[in-house]
């Protein structure tokens, strides 16, 4: 897995590069914490099951 990704940052209101702040295995997959280099906004992804950067409809 790459240690950086490009993702929409809601604080910066643009696409930004995020760095991998932490990673660990949990019972539903690999949990990865991502943080924006510009503002330090962070979100968590667990494989394709959980993505805290997605806003509910």
GROMACS .gro file of C-alpha atoms in nm, residues 28-32 43-54:
model
   17
   28UNK     CA    1  -1.270  -0.661   0.954
   29UNK     CA    2  -0.954  -0.574   0.760
   30UNK     CA    3  -0.663  -0.332   0.755
   31UNK     CA    4  -0.731   0.000   0.933
   32UNK     CA    5  -0.539   0.295   0.787
   43UNK     CA    6  -0.991   1.011   0.819
   44UNK     CA    7  -0.989   0.633   0.861
   45UNK     CA    8  -1.038   0.356   0.605
   46UNK     CA    9  -1.083  -0.011   0.686
   47UNK     CA   10  -1.042  -0.201   0.358
   48UNK     CA   11  -1.359  -0.134   0.153
   49UNK     CA   12  -1.588  -0.166   0.456
   50UNK     CA   13  -1.543   0.168   0.637
   51UNK     CA   14  -1.444   0.514   0.510
   52UNK     CA   15  -1.495   0.800   0.755
   53UNK     CA   16  -1.423   1.058   0.484
   54UNK     CA   17  -1.754   0.976   0.312
   0.00000   0.00000   0.00000
